[in-house]
mmCIF file of C-alpha atoms in Angstrom:
data_model
loop_
_atom_site.group_PDB
_atom_site.id
_atom_site.type_symbol
_atom_site.label_atom_id
_atom_site.label_comp_id
_atom_site.label_asym_id
_atom_site.label_seq_id
_atom_site.Cartn_x
_atom_site.Cartn_y
_atom_site.Cartn_z
ATOM 1 C CA MET A 768 97.192 127.760 88.702
ATOM 2 C CA ARG A 769 96.641 127.675 84.930
ATOM 3 C CA VAL A 770 99.333 125.395 83.498
ATOM 4 C CA LEU A 771 100.266 124.910 79.838
ATOM 5 C CA LEU A 772 101.495 121.324 79.430
ATOM 6 C CA THR A 773 103.345 120.763 76.155
ATOM 7 C CA GLY A 774 103.507 117.158 75.013
ATOM 8 C CA HIS A 775 100.276 116.337 76.837
ATOM 9 C CA GLN A 776 99.572 113.505 74.369
ATOM 10 C CA GLY A 777 102.951 111.878 74.909
ATOM 11 C CA TYR A 778 104.213 109.128 77.197
ATOM 12 C CA LEU A 779 104.930 111.406 80.159
ATOM 13 C CA GLY A 780 102.277 114.033 79.472
ATOM 14 C CA THR A 781 99.480 111.473 79.533
ATOM 15 C CA VAL A 782 100.543 110.456 83.052
ATOM 16 C CA MET A 783 101.252 114.015 84.230
ATOM 17 C CA ALA A 784 98.030 115.744 83.168
ATOM 18 C CA PRO A 785 95.745 113.938 85.652
ATOM 19 C CA VAL A 786 98.304 114.361 88.459
ATOM 20 C CA LEU A 787 98.327 118.119 87.867
ATOM 21 C CA ALA A 788 94.533 118.229 87.710
ATOM 22 C CA ALA A 789 94.242 116.243 90.958
ATOM 23 C CA ALA A 790 96.483 118.853 92.607
ATOM 24 C CA GLY A 791 93.941 121.514 91.679
ATOM 25 C CA HIS A 792 95.584 123.034 88.611
ATOM 26 C CA GLU A 793 93.782 123.984 85.419
ATOM 27 C CA VAL A 794 95.646 122.145 82.663
ATOM 28 C CA VAL A 795 95.670 123.107 78.998
ATOM 29 C CA GLY A 796 97.583 121.020 76.502
ATOM 30 C CA LEU A 797 99.671 121.576 73.415
ATOM 31 C CA ASP A 798 100.928 118.712 71.260
ATOM 32 C CA ALA A 799 101.741 117.967 67.628
ATOM 33 C CA GLY A 800 99.800 114.712 68.005
ATOM 34 C CA LEU A 801 102.399 112.528 66.305
ATOM 35 C CA PHE A 802 101.979 109.826 68.952
ATOM 36 C CA ALA A 803 98.452 110.540 70.145
ATOM 37 C CA ASP A 804 97.144 107.219 68.806
ATOM 38 C CA CYS A 805 99.936 105.096 70.317
ATOM 39 C CA VAL A 806 97.635 103.815 73.044
ATOM 40 C CA LEU A 807 97.736 100.526 74.947
ATOM 41 C CA GLY A 808 94.442 100.018 76.742
ATOM 42 C CA PRO A 809 91.544 102.489 76.916
ATOM 43 C CA MET A 810 91.964 105.861 75.219
ATOM 44 C CA PRO A 811 92.972 108.376 77.915
ATOM 45 C CA ALA A 812 90.903 111.455 78.644
ATOM 46 C CA ASP A 813 93.080 114.408 77.663
ATOM 47 C CA PRO A 814 92.807 117.920 79.092
ATOM 48 C CA PRO A 815 91.577 120.661 76.741
ATOM 49 C CA GLY A 816 94.299 121.369 74.248
ATOM 50 C CA GLU A 817 95.410 122.250 70.761
ATOM 51 C CA ARG A 818 97.112 120.086 68.182
ATOM 52 C CA ILE A 819 99.954 122.243 66.908
ATOM 53 C CA ASP A 820 103.608 121.792 66.064
ATOM 54 C CA LEU A 821 105.917 123.260 68.692
ATOM 55 C CA ARG A 822 107.616 125.260 65.953
ATOM 56 C CA ASP A 823 104.331 127.058 65.222
ATOM 57 C CA VAL A 824 103.458 128.230 68.730
ATOM 58 C CA THR A 825 102.434 131.887 69.037
ATOM 59 C CA ALA A 826 101.904 134.343 71.869
ATOM 60 C CA GLU A 827 98.234 133.329 71.950
ATOM 61 C CA HIS A 828 99.143 129.896 73.271
ATOM 62 C CA VAL A 829 100.793 131.287 76.398
ATOM 63 C CA ALA A 830 98.383 134.146 77.064
ATOM 64 C CA GLY A 831 96.771 133.904 80.486
ATOM 65 C CA VAL A 832 99.057 131.060 81.592
ATOM 66 C CA ASP A 833 100.672 131.060 85.045
ATOM 67 C CA ALA A 834 103.238 128.337 84.362
ATOM 68 C CA VAL A 835 104.541 126.194 81.518
ATOM 69 C CA ILE A 836 105.626 122.565 81.835
ATOM 70 C CA HIS A 837 107.580 121.844 78.694
ATOM 71 C CA LEU A 838 107.795 118.136 77.855
ATOM 72 C CA ALA A 839 107.364 118.210 74.062
ATOM 73 C CA ALA A 840 110.445 117.031 72.161
ATOM 74 C CA LEU A 841 111.855 114.444 69.816
ATOM 75 C CA SER A 842 112.419 112.205 72.731
ATOM 76 C CA ASN A 843 115.195 109.681 72.474
ATOM 77 C CA ASP A 844 118.710 109.121 71.250
ATOM 78 C CA PRO A 845 118.022 107.022 68.097
ATOM 79 C CA LEU A 846 115.520 109.634 66.901
ATOM 80 C CA GLY A 847 117.977 112.426 67.519
ATOM 81 C CA SER A 848 120.751 110.659 65.669
ATOM 82 C CA LEU A 849 118.468 109.921 62.708
ATOM 83 C CA ALA A 850 117.780 113.604 62.074
ATOM 84 C CA PRO A 851 120.068 115.745 64.253
ATOM 85 C CA GLU A 852 119.092 118.941 62.443
ATOM 86 C CA LEU A 853 115.437 118.357 63.364
ATOM 87 C CA THR A 854 116.420 117.577 66.933
ATOM 88 C CA TYR A 855 118.106 120.957 67.235
ATOM 89 C CA ASP A 856 115.282 122.712 65.383
ATOM 90 C CA ILE A 857 112.529 121.273 67.580
ATOM 91 C CA ASN A 858 114.209 120.424 70.872
ATOM 92 C CA HIS A 859 116.468 123.477 71.034
ATOM 93 C CA HIS A 860 115.298 126.416 68.924
ATOM 94 C CA ALA A 861 111.535 125.875 69.286
ATOM 95 C CA SER A 862 111.890 125.306 73.026
ATOM 96 C CA VAL A 863 113.800 128.536 73.574
ATOM 97 C CA ARG A 864 111.309 130.405 71.390
ATOM 98 C CA LEU A 865 108.461 129.055 73.535
ATOM 99 C CA ALA A 866 110.248 130.216 76.674
ATOM 100 C CA ARG A 867 110.729 133.726 75.266
ATOM 101 C CA LEU A 868 107.050 133.918 74.350
ATOM 102 C CA ALA A 869 106.124 132.733 77.833
ATOM 103 C CA ARG A 870 108.375 135.267 79.552
ATOM 104 C CA ASP A 871 107.042 138.101 77.389
ATOM 105 C CA ALA A 872 103.465 137.019 78.216
ATOM 106 C CA GLY A 873 104.110 137.238 81.952
ATOM 107 C CA VAL A 874 104.423 133.508 82.686
ATOM 108 C CA ARG A 875 106.155 133.242 86.048
ATOM 109 C CA ARG A 876 107.502 129.690 86.063
ATOM 110 C CA PHE A 877 108.848 127.489 83.254
ATOM 111 C CA LEU A 878 109.595 123.857 84.117
ATOM 112 C CA TYR A 879 111.813 122.334 81.468
ATOM 113 C CA ALA A 880 112.083 118.574 80.976
ATOM 114 C CA SER A 881 115.806 118.042 80.656
ATOM 115 C CA THR A 882 117.594 114.722 81.142
ATOM 116 C CA CYS A 883 120.295 112.979 83.136
ATOM 117 C CA SER A 884 121.809 111.928 79.817
ATOM 118 C CA VAL A 885 123.531 115.332 79.791
ATOM 119 C CA TYR A 886 126.120 113.530 81.961
ATOM 120 C CA GLY A 887 126.403 110.871 79.246
ATOM 121 C CA ALA A 888 130.108 110.009 79.263
ATOM 122 C CA SER A 889 130.831 110.648 82.933
ATOM 123 C CA GLY A 890 131.738 107.013 83.609
ATOM 124 C CA GLY A 891 132.940 105.664 86.953
ATOM 125 C CA ASP A 892 130.972 104.681 90.020
ATOM 126 C CA ASP A 893 130.864 108.037 91.822
ATOM 127 C CA LEU A 894 127.500 109.751 92.113
ATOM 128 C CA VAL A 895 127.045 112.609 89.653
ATOM 129 C CA ALA A 896 125.490 115.801 91.035
ATOM 130 C CA GLU A 897 124.077 118.770 89.145
ATOM 131 C CA ASP A 898 127.353 120.698 89.179
ATOM 132 C CA ALA A 899 129.276 117.885 87.456
ATOM 133 C CA PRO A 900 130.715 118.476 83.971
ATOM 134 C CA LEU A 901 128.165 117.883 81.214
ATOM 135 C CA ARG A 902 129.355 115.359 78.628
ATOM 136 C CA PRO A 903 126.450 114.670 76.243
ATOM 137 C CA VAL A 904 127.218 112.048 73.599
ATOM 138 C CA THR A 905 124.076 112.335 71.417
ATOM 139 C CA PRO A 906 122.259 115.148 69.592
ATOM 140 C CA TYR A 907 119.297 114.607 71.936
ATOM 141 C CA ALA A 908 121.371 115.222 75.060
ATOM 142 C CA GLU A 909 123.291 118.062 73.419
ATOM 143 C CA SER A 910 120.021 119.812 72.556
ATOM 144 C CA LYS A 911 119.008 119.656 76.220
ATOM 145 C CA VAL A 912 122.272 121.276 77.319
ATOM 146 C CA ARG A 913 121.779 124.090 74.809
ATOM 147 C CA VAL A 914 118.249 124.793 76.032
ATOM 148 C CA GLU A 915 119.375 124.892 79.655
ATOM 149 C CA ASP A 916 122.059 127.440 78.728
ATOM 150 C CA ASP A 917 119.615 129.639 76.829
ATOM 151 C CA LEU A 918 116.909 129.486 79.503
ATOM 152 C CA HIS A 919 119.469 130.465 82.117
ATOM 153 C CA ALA A 920 120.072 133.640 80.104
ATOM 154 C CA LEU A 921 116.327 134.407 80.192
ATOM 155 C CA ALA A 922 115.949 134.097 83.967
ATOM 156 C CA ASP A 923 115.101 137.319 85.784
ATOM 157 C CA GLY A 924 113.120 138.604 88.724
ATOM 158 C CA ASP A 925 109.825 137.748 87.058
ATOM 159 C CA PHE A 926 110.674 134.594 85.080
ATOM 160 C CA THR A 927 111.805 131.417 86.827
ATOM 161 C CA PRO A 928 113.109 128.592 84.639
ATOM 162 C CA VAL A 929 113.688 125.251 86.378
ATOM 163 C CA PHE A 930 115.709 122.479 84.746
ATOM 164 C CA MET A 931 114.301 119.064 85.634
ATOM 165 C CA ARG A 932 116.942 116.520 84.619
ATOM 166 C CA ASN A 933 114.875 113.360 84.570
ATOM 167 C CA ALA A 934 116.463 109.958 84.899
ATOM 168 C CA THR A 935 115.457 107.414 82.243
ATOM 169 C CA ALA A 936 111.710 106.974 82.534
ATOM 170 C CA PHE A 937 109.921 103.681 83.005
ATOM 171 C CA GLY A 938 106.463 102.406 83.815
ATOM 172 C CA TYR A 939 103.046 102.049 82.261
ATOM 173 C CA SER A 940 101.414 104.975 80.505
ATOM 174 C CA PRO A 941 98.291 104.664 78.357
ATOM 175 C CA ARG A 942 100.440 106.190 75.599
ATOM 176 C CA LEU A 943 103.140 103.602 75.898
ATOM 177 C CA ARG A 944 106.748 103.815 74.824
ATOM 178 C CA ALA A 945 108.566 100.518 74.253
ATOM 179 C CA ASP A 946 111.888 102.111 73.295
ATOM 180 C CA ILE A 947 113.088 102.928 76.820
ATOM 181 C CA VAL A 948 115.096 100.351 78.646
ATOM 182 C CA LEU A 949 112.828 98.802 81.292
ATOM 183 C CA ASN A 950 109.686 98.997 79.165
ATOM 184 C CA ASN A 951 111.602 97.399 76.313
ATOM 185 C CA LEU A 952 113.123 94.561 78.309
ATOM 186 C CA VAL A 953 109.788 93.627 79.918
ATOM 187 C CA GLY A 954 108.150 93.516 76.486
ATOM 188 C CA HIS A 955 110.866 91.286 75.047
ATOM 189 C CA ALA A 956 110.639 88.988 78.055
ATOM 190 C CA LEU A 957 106.889 88.500 77.670
ATOM 191 C CA LEU A 958 106.882 88.148 73.904
ATOM 192 C CA SER A 959 109.992 85.995 73.437
ATOM 193 C CA GLY A 960 110.873 84.523 76.814
ATOM 194 C CA GLU A 961 114.227 86.311 76.701
ATOM 195 C CA VAL A 962 115.425 89.459 78.450
ATOM 196 C CA LEU A 963 117.594 90.567 75.553
ATOM 197 C CA VAL A 964 120.500 92.925 76.335
ATOM 198 C CA LEU A 965 122.534 94.011 73.308
ATOM 199 C CA SER A 966 125.213 95.884 75.261
ATOM 200 C CA ASP A 967 127.639 94.200 77.649
ATOM 201 C CA GLY A 968 125.297 95.026 80.543
ATOM 202 C CA THR A 969 127.820 97.069 82.507
ATOM 203 C CA PRO A 970 126.641 100.682 81.952
ATOM 204 C CA TRP A 971 124.941 102.412 84.864
ATOM 205 C CA ARG A 972 121.453 103.770 84.301
ATOM 206 C CA PRO A 973 119.430 105.960 86.654
ATOM 207 C CA LEU A 974 115.728 105.147 86.288
ATOM 208 C CA VAL A 975 112.552 106.912 87.440
ATOM 209 C CA HIS A 976 108.886 106.007 87.096
ATOM 210 C CA ALA A 977 106.697 108.238 84.924
ATOM 211 C CA ALA A 978 104.366 108.809 87.884
ATOM 212 C CA ASP A 979 107.258 109.994 90.051
ATOM 213 C CA ILE A 980 108.288 112.430 87.315
ATOM 214 C CA ALA A 981 104.716 113.743 87.275
ATOM 215 C CA ARG A 982 104.744 114.186 91.049
ATOM 216 C CA ALA A 983 108.123 115.943 90.949
ATOM 217 C CA PHE A 984 106.970 118.463 88.349
ATOM 218 C CA THR A 985 103.768 119.075 90.294
ATOM 219 C CA ALA A 986 105.805 119.748 93.436
ATOM 220 C CA ALA A 987 108.194 122.077 91.576
ATOM 221 C CA LEU A 988 105.264 124.164 90.325
ATOM 222 C CA THR A 989 104.454 125.465 93.790
ATOM 223 C CA ALA A 990 107.829 125.208 95.527
ATOM 224 C CA PRO A 991 109.156 128.509 96.919
ATOM 225 C CA ARG A 992 110.745 130.559 94.170
ATOM 226 C CA GLU A 993 114.041 130.893 96.016
ATOM 227 C CA ALA A 994 114.312 127.109 96.260
ATOM 228 C CA VAL A 995 114.052 126.422 92.531
ATOM 229 C CA HIS A 996 114.802 129.642 90.622
ATOM 230 C CA ASP A 997 117.169 129.035 87.685
ATOM 231 C CA ARG A 998 118.378 125.747 89.146
ATOM 232 C CA ALA A 999 118.963 122.275 87.733
ATOM 233 C CA PHE A 1000 117.628 119.230 89.566
ATOM 234 C CA ASN A 1001 118.226 115.545 88.986
ATOM 235 C CA ILE A 1002 114.868 113.776 89.227
ATOM 236 C CA GLY A 1003 114.918 110.218 90.489
ATOM 237 C CA SER A 1004 116.127 108.113 93.407
ATOM 238 C CA GLU A 1005 119.537 106.623 94.226
ATOM 239 C CA ILE A 1006 117.927 103.226 94.808
ATOM 240 C CA ASN A 1007 117.161 103.141 91.080
ATOM 241 C CA ASN A 1008 120.779 103.668 89.994
ATOM 242 C CA VAL A 1009 121.267 100.243 88.419
ATOM 243 C CA THR A 1010 123.347 98.591 85.722
ATOM 244 C CA VAL A 1011 121.656 97.333 82.585
ATOM 245 C CA ALA A 1012 122.453 93.783 83.687
ATOM 246 C CA GLU A 1013 120.739 94.431 87.035
ATOM 247 C CA ILE A 1014 117.693 95.792 85.215
ATOM 248 C CA ALA A 1015 117.591 92.587 83.166
ATOM 249 C CA GLU A 1016 117.684 90.461 86.333
ATOM 250 C CA GLN A 1017 114.773 92.429 87.807
ATOM 251 C CA VAL A 1018 112.792 91.811 84.619
ATOM 252 C CA ALA A 1019 113.526 88.087 84.730
ATOM 253 C CA GLU A 1020 112.135 88.001 88.273
ATOM 254 C CA ALA A 1021 108.997 89.864 87.188
ATOM 255 C CA VAL A 1022 108.353 87.682 84.117
ATOM 256 C CA SER A 1023 108.329 84.072 85.229
ATOM 257 C CA GLY A 1024 110.352 81.784 82.976
ATOM 258 C CA ALA A 1025 112.185 84.548 81.149
ATOM 259 C CA LYS A 1026 115.908 84.077 80.652
ATOM 260 C CA VAL A 1027 118.492 86.862 80.636
ATOM 261 C CA VAL A 1028 120.537 86.930 77.413
ATOM 262 C CA ILE A 1029 123.411 89.426 77.281
ATOM 263 C CA THR A 1030 124.806 89.344 73.744
ATOM 264 C CA GLY A 1031 127.260 92.228 73.989
ATOM 265 C CA GLU A 1032 126.953 92.673 70.229
ATOM 266 C CA ASN A 1033 126.724 96.450 70.537
ATOM 267 C CA GLY A 1034 129.780 96.602 72.781
ATOM 268 C CA ALA A 1035 130.221 98.918 75.723
ATOM 269 C CA ASP A 1036 127.796 101.848 75.822
ATOM 270 C CA PRO A 1037 129.549 105.179 76.534
ATOM 271 C CA ARG A 1038 126.433 106.445 78.331
ATOM 272 C CA SER A 1039 127.098 105.349 81.901
ATOM 273 C CA TYR A 1040 126.405 107.398 85.016
ATOM 274 C CA ARG A 1041 125.176 107.054 88.607
ATOM 275 C CA VAL A 1042 123.264 110.090 89.781
ATOM 276 C CA ASP A 1043 122.868 112.007 93.049
ATOM 277 C CA PHE A 1044 119.238 113.111 93.535
ATOM 278 C CA SER A 1045 119.591 114.828 96.904
ATOM 279 C CA ARG A 1046 119.358 118.443 95.684
ATOM 280 C CA PHE A 1047 115.686 118.181 94.726
ATOM 281 C CA ARG A 1048 114.803 116.448 97.995
ATOM 282 C CA ALA A 1049 116.492 119.305 99.862
ATOM 283 C CA ALA A 1050 114.699 121.975 97.820
ATOM 284 C CA VAL A 1051 111.308 120.233 97.976
ATOM 285 C CA PRO A 1052 111.366 118.245 101.243
ATOM 286 C CA ASP A 1053 107.882 116.795 100.791
ATOM 287 C CA PHE A 1054 108.925 114.908 97.651
ATOM 288 C CA ASP A 1055 110.471 111.482 97.301
ATOM 289 C CA CYS A 1056 110.138 108.797 94.651
ATOM 290 C CA GLU A 1057 107.697 105.983 95.344
ATOM 291 C CA TRP A 1058 108.539 103.438 92.629
ATOM 292 C CA THR A 1059 111.395 100.939 92.423
ATOM 293 C CA VAL A 1060 112.612 99.218 89.268
ATOM 294 C CA LYS A 1061 111.218 95.905 90.520
ATOM 295 C CA GLN A 1062 107.770 97.408 91.122
ATOM 296 C CA GLY A 1063 107.854 98.979 87.664
ATOM 297 C CA ALA A 1064 108.754 95.685 85.998
ATOM 298 C CA LEU A 1065 105.822 93.956 87.700
ATOM 299 C CA GLU A 1066 103.456 96.806 86.765
ATOM 300 C CA LEU A 1067 104.530 96.694 83.122
ATOM 301 C CA ALA A 1068 104.235 92.919 82.880
ATOM 302 C CA ASP A 1069 100.707 93.068 84.318
ATOM 303 C CA ALA A 1070 99.681 95.903 81.961
ATOM 304 C CA TYR A 1071 101.143 94.176 78.899
ATOM 305 C CA ARG A 1072 99.243 90.987 79.715
ATOM 306 C CA LYS A 1073 96.016 92.797 80.609
ATOM 307 C CA HIS A 1074 95.905 94.837 77.422
ATOM 308 C CA GLY A 1075 97.129 92.088 75.082
ATOM 309 C CA LEU A 1076 100.426 93.541 73.894
ATOM 310 C CA THR A 1077 101.433 92.027 70.541
ATOM 311 C CA ARG A 1078 104.844 91.884 68.915
ATOM 312 C CA GLU A 1079 103.698 94.076 66.037
ATOM 313 C CA ASP A 1080 102.405 96.732 68.424
ATOM 314 C CA PHE A 1081 105.534 96.479 70.540
ATOM 315 C CA GLU A 1082 107.902 96.941 67.616
ATOM 316 C CA ARG A 1083 105.849 99.400 65.548
ATOM 317 C CA ARG A 1084 103.173 101.359 67.416
ATOM 318 C CA PHE A 1085 105.152 101.885 70.604
ATOM 319 C CA THR A 1086 108.612 102.556 69.157
ATOM 320 C CA ARG A 1087 108.998 106.237 68.309
ATOM 321 C CA LEU A 1088 111.385 105.804 65.397
ATOM 322 C CA ALA A 1089 109.166 103.151 63.775
ATOM 323 C CA VAL A 1090 106.058 105.344 64.156
ATOM 324 C CA LEU A 1091 107.697 108.311 62.432
ATOM 325 C CA ARG A 1092 109.179 106.175 59.656
ATOM 326 C CA ALA A 1093 105.766 104.645 58.989
ATOM 327 C CA ALA A 1094 104.146 108.082 58.900
ATOM 328 C CA THR A 1095 106.725 109.500 56.494
ATOM 329 C CA ASP A 1096 106.550 106.392 54.290
ATOM 330 C CA ALA A 1097 102.754 106.734 54.177
ATOM 331 C CA GLY A 1098 103.035 110.424 53.313
ATOM 332 C CA THR A 1099 101.013 111.632 56.296
ATOM 333 C CA VAL A 1100 104.104 113.359 57.719
ATOM 334 C CA ASP A 1101 106.708 115.171 55.629
ATOM 335 C CA GLY A 1102 110.489 115.082 55.913
ATOM 336 C CA THR A 1103 110.455 117.809 58.560
ATOM 337 C CA LEU A 1104 107.998 115.804 60.718
ATOM 338 C CA ARG A 1105 105.087 118.104 60.027
ATOM 339 C CA TRP A 1106 101.634 116.791 59.201
ATOM 340 C CA ARG A 1107 100.760 117.065 55.529
ATOM 341 C CA ARG A 1108 97.592 119.057 55.051
#
C-alpha cells in the first residue's frame, strides 16, 4: 500500500515511518520541517518526502496514494493557546482540505490523529469511552473535535475516515519532544534531581508509547473496512491510566536519587480523564499496547544519558513553543509560522 504520512519529520512520524515500512508499505512523507532538526542522537533516515506547509498541499500530493495517515499539526495545548487562530487554520481547515483532496483523488482510507484530550473536562474516575460527551478545554482539543465532525461528513462508500484518539504520547523518538508529561518529568529528574510537578498531581492522564501509536495506525490501515469505517477509537491501554502524581513516582523509580516535588502552584488541572480502550482491541483483535509507563521512563532515562541531553537542549530544542519562538525571533519563520523565503 502506498501511504502518505504527514508530519513524517515530527515526534510521532519519525517513529511511525519505519514501522509502516517494515509492514511492507511504501511510505511517502509530507512535512513543513519546522522541527526536522530537533534530533537527539543520530539523524534518522526519513522516507522520501516533500517539505511543504500543510496549508499549501495540492492534489498532486495525494495522487496515486492508497491511504493517508495525517499526523501533521500544531501539536500541544500551550502552542494552541498561544495562537488559537493558527491552530484552527492549520489543525482544522488545512486538515479538512487535505481530506477533501484525498477523497477526490480516490484515496480509500484516511487515518486521522485525534486525541483523548477531546474528553478534557470529563472528570471523575469512571472510564471514558468513545461515545462520551466531548468537553475540550483548549483550542488544540477543540480543533480536533471540529476535524472529526467534518471528516464524518465526508465519509462515503469509497472514503473511510478513521479517528484515532491517541492518549498522551511518551517515549524516545529521535525527534524528541520534551513538552509532554513523561518525557518532561524524566528530563527534569535527570538534569535537576527533582521530578517537578506544577499541578496538584491529582489529574488523571492516559498515556501511550509512540511505538504503540505507530503499531496501532499500521494495524488500522489494513483492518477490515466494516470494523473501522467512520469510527473513533481511543488508542492506548487501561494500565497506563495514571495520575500525574503516579507518573512522577514512576519517574523517581527510573531515575535513581530523584525526588518528587509537587508544588501545586498551577492549581488543579481541568484536564482529567480515565479512558476505555476496549473498542479498538475489539475492532482489531491482533493489537494491544506493549509499553508501560515504567518501561517508558526507563527507556527515556537511558536515551537521555546515552545521547548527552543538556538543559539547554531540553528547554529549547525539544520544546515546541521555544523552537517556534526562536525561529520567529530569528526571522526564519514569519508570524503565520511559514518559512521566510
